[in-house]
CSV table of C-alpha atoms in Angstrom, one decimal:
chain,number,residue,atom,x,y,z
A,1,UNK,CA,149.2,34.6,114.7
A,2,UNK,CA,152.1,36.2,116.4
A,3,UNK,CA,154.9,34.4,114.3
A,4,UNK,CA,153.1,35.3,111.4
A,5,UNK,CA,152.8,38.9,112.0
A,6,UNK,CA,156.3,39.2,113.0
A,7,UNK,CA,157.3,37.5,109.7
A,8,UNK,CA,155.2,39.6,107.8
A,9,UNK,CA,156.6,43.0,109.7
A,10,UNK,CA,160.2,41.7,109.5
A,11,UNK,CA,159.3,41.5,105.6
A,12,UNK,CA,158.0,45.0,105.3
A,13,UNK,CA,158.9,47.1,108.2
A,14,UNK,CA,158.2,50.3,106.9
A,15,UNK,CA,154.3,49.5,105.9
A,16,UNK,CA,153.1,51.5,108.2
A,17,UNK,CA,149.4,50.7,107.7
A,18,UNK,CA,150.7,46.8,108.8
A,19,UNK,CA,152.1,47.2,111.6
A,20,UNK,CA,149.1,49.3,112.9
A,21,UNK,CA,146.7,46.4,111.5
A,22,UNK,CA,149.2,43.9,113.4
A,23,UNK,CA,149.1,45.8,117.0
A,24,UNK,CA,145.3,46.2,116.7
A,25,UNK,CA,144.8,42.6,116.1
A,26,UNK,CA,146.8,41.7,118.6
A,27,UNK,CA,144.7,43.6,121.2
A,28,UNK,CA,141.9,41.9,120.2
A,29,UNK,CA,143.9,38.6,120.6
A,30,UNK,CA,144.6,39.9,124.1
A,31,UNK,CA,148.5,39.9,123.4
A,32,UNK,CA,149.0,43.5,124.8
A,33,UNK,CA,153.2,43.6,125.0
A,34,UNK,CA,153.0,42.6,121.4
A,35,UNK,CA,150.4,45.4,120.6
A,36,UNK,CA,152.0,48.4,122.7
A,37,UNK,CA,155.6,47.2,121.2
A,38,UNK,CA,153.9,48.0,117.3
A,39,UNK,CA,152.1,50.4,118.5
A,40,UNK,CA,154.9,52.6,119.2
A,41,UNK,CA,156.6,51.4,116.2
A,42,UNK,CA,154.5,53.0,114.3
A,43,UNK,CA,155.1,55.8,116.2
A,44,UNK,CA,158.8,55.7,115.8
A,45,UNK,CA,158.0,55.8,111.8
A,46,UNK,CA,156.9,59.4,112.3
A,47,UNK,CA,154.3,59.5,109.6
A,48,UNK,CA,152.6,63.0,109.2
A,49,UNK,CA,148.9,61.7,107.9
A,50,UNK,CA,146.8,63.0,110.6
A,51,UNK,CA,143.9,60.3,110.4
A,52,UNK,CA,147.0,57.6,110.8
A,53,UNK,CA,148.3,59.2,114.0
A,54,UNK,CA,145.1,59.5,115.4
A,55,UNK,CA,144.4,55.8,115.0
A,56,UNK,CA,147.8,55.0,116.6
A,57,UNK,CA,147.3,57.5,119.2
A,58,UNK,CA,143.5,55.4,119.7
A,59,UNK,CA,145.8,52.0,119.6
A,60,UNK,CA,147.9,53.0,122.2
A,61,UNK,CA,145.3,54.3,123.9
A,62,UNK,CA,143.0,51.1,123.9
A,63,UNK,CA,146.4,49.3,125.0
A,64,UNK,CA,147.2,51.0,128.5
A,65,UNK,CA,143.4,50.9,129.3
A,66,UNK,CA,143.3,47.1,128.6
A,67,UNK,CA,146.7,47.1,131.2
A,68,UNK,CA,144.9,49.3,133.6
A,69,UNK,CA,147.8,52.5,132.7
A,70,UNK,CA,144.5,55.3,133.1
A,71,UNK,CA,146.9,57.9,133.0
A,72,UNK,CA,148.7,56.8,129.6
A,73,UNK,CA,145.5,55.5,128.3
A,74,UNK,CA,144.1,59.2,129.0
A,75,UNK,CA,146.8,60.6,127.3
A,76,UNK,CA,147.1,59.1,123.8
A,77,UNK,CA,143.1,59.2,123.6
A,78,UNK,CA,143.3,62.7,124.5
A,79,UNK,CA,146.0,63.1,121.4
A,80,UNK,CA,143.9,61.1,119.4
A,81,UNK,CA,140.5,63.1,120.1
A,82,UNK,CA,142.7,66.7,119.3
A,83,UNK,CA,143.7,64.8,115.8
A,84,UNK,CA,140.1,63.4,114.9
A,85,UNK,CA,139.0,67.5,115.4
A,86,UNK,CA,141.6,68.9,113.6
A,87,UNK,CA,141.0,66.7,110.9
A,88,UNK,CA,137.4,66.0,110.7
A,89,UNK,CA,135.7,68.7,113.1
A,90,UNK,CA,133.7,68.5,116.3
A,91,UNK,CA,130.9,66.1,114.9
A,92,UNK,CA,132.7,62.9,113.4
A,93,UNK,CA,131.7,59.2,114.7
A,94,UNK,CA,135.8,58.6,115.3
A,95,UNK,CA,135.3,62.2,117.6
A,96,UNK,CA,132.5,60.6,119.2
A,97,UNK,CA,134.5,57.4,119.8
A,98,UNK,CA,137.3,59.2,121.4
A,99,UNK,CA,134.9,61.0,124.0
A,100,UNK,CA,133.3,57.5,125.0
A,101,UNK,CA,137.1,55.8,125.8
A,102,UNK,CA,138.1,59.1,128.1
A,103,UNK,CA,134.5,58.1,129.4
A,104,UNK,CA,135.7,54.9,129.5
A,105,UNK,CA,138.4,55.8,131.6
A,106,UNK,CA,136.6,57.9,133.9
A,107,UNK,CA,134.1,55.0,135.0
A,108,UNK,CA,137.6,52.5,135.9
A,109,UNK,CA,138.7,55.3,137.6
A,110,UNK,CA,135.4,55.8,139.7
A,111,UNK,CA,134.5,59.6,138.7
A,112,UNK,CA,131.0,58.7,137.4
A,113,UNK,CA,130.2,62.5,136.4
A,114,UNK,CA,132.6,63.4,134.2
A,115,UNK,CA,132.2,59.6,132.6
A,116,UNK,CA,128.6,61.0,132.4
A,117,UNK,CA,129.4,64.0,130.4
A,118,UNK,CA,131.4,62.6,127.7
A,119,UNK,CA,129.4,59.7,127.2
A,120,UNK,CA,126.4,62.3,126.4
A,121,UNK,CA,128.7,64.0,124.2
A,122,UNK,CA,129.4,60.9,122.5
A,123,UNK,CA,125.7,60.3,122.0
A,124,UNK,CA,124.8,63.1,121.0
A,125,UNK,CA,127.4,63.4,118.5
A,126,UNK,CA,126.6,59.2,116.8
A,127,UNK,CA,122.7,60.1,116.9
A,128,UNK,CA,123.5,63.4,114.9
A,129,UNK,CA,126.0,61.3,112.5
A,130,UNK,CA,125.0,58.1,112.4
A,131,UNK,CA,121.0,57.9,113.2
A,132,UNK,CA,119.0,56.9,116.1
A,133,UNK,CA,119.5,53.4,115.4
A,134,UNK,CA,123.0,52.8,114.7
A,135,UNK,CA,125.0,50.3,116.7
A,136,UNK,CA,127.2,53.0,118.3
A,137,UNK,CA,124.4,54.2,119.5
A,138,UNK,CA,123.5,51.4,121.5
A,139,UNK,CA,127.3,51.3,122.8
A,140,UNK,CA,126.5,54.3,124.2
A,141,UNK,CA,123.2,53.7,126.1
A,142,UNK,CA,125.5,50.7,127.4
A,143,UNK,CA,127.6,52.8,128.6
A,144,UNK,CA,125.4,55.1,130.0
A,145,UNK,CA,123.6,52.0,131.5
A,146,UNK,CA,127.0,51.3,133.1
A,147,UNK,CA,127.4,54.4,134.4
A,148,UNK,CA,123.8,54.3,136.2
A,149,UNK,CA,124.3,51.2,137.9
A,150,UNK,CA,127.6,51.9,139.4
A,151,UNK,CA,125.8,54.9,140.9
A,152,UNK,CA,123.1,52.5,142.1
A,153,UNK,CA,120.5,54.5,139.7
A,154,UNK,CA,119.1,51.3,139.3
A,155,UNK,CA,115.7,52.1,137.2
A,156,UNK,CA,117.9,54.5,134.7
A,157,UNK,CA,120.6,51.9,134.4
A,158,UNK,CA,117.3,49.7,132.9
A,159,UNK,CA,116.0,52.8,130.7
A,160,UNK,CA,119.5,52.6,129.1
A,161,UNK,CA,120.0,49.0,128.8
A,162,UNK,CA,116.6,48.4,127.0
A,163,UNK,CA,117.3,51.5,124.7
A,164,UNK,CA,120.2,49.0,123.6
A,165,UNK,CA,118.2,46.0,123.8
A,166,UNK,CA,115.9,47.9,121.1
A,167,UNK,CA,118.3,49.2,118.9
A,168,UNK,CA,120.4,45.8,118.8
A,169,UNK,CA,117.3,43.8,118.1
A,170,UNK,CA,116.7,45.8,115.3
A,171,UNK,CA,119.7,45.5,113.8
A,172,UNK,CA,121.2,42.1,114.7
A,173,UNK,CA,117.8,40.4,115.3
A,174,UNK,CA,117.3,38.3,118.4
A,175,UNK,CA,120.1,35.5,118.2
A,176,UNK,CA,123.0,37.3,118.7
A,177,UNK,CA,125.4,37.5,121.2
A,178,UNK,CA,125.4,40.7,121.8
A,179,UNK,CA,122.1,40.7,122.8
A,180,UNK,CA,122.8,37.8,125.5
A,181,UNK,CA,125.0,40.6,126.4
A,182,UNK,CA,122.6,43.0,127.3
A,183,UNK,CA,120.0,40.6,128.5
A,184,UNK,CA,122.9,40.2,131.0
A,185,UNK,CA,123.2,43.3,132.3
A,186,UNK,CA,119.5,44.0,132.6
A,187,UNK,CA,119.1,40.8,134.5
A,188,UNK,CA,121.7,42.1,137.1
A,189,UNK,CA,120.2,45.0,137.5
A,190,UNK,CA,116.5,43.6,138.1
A,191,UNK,CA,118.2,40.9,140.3
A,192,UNK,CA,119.7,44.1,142.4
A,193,UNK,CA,116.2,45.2,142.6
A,194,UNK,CA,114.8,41.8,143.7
A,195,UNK,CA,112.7,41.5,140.5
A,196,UNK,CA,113.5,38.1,140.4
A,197,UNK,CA,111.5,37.1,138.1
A,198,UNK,CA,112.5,39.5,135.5
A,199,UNK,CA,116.2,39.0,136.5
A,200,UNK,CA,115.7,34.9,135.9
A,201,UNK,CA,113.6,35.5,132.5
A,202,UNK,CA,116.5,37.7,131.4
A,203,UNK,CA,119.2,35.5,132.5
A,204,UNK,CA,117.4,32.5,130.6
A,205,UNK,CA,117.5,34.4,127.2
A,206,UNK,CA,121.1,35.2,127.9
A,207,UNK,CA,121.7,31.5,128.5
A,208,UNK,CA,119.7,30.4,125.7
A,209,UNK,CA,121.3,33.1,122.7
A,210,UNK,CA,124.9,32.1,124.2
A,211,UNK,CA,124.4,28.3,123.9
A,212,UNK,CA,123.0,29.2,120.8
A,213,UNK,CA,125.6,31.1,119.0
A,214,UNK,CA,128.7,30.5,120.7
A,215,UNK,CA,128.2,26.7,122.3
A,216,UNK,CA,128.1,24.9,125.3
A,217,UNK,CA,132.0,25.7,126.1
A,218,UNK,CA,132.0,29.3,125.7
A,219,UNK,CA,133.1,31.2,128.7
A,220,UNK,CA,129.8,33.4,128.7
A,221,UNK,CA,127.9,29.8,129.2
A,222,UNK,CA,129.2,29.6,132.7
A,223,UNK,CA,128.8,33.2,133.7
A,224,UNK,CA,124.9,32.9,132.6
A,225,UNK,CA,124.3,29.8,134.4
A,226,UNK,CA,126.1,31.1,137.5
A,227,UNK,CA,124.0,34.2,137.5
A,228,UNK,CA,120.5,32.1,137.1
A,229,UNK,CA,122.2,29.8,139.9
A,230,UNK,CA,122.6,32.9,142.4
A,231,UNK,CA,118.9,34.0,141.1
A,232,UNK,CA,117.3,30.9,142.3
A,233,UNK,CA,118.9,30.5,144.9
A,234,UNK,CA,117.4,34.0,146.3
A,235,UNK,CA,114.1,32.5,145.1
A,236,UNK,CA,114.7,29.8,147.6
A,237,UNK,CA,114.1,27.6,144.4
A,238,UNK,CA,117.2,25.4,145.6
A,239,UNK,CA,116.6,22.5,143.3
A,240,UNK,CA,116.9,24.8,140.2
């Protein structure tokens, strides 16, 4: 993937809308260097289209946070979120993203209030925009979720998580992996709560939608099976 991007920049490196395409990509290829080096090429092009610099801003954003750089990460979101409102006003599902990565940041960094704030904002903002039931919706109830359980608000954290649960089985029905996802967390938190039982029954579904979707190598396997290991083993149900 990476020798083919770079041919295809080194054949057009001036398309601006590549180059962005190839560092996003490559974040999601986990090739970070590569992805900060065209994100700031794009930079370097200097194009005055405010939605595009407020996508690269978001790139470069989503690439310190991915390298643990808070403070740059913070930065270019913040430039990005200032763009997103000048350009599309205070109620736009892009402004909305923008609040919930400065939340983002805030939870890494430990400051659980302020991650709290903007991930209501953000909420508020994709219910109003995008419906009750909208996928970013659920991201944010994750979130939220996260947020709760760090705080060791351990019956909200579950509020949140099954508000996700609900919206997700709605719209990706039951066999997806995102739902193994969130079966995940909620199993963690009713294992934290010794609800054993609950924690096992979720961590079985997890299991189950992984092996499922993904297969019996994927990394998620492992981390389900551990988690049902550790959950029988406070049942003292050693020989599971």
């Amino acid at each position: 993937y990476v020798k083919k991007f770079k041919q295809l920049i080194a054949e057009s490196p001036h398309n601006h809308k590549l180059i962005l395409a190839c560092s996003q990509v490559m974040i999601k290829l986990g090739f970070l260097d590569n992805a900060l080096k065209y994100g700031q090429q794009c930079m370097s092009l200097q194009i005055s289209d405010r939605k595009y610099c407020a996508d690269v801003f978001d790139t470069l954003g989503k690439v310190y946070f991915k390298q643990g750089e808070y403070y740059n990460a913070m930065e270019n979101i913040v430039e990005s979120l200032a763009l997103n409102k000048s350009e599309f006003g205070d109620s736009h599902p892009d402004v909305a993203a923008c609040l919930s990565s400065i939340g983002d940041i805030y939870i890494k960094k430990g400051e659980y209030e302020e991650a709290l704030e903007y991930h209501n904002d953000s909420l508020r903002i994709r219910k109003e925009a995008l419906g009750e039931n909208s996928l970013d919706v659920a991201l944010s109830y994750l979130s939220l979720g996260d947020i709760h359980a760090s705080e060791g608000k351990l019956n909200k954290a579950f509020e949140e998580y099954n508000e996700a649960l609900s919206i997700r089985l709605q719209c990706q029905g039951e066999n997806h992996p995102d739902i193994a996802r969130t079966y995940h967390k909620m199993s963690q938190v009713c294992e934290q709560q010794d609800q054993l039982d609950k924690a096992l029954e979720y961590s079985e579904k997890c299991h189950s939608i992984i092996l499922n979707t993904l297969g019996g190598n994927h990394p998620g396997l492992a981390d389900a099976l551990t988690t049902m290991g550790n959950i029988n083993c406070s049942r003292k149900d050693f020989e599971q």
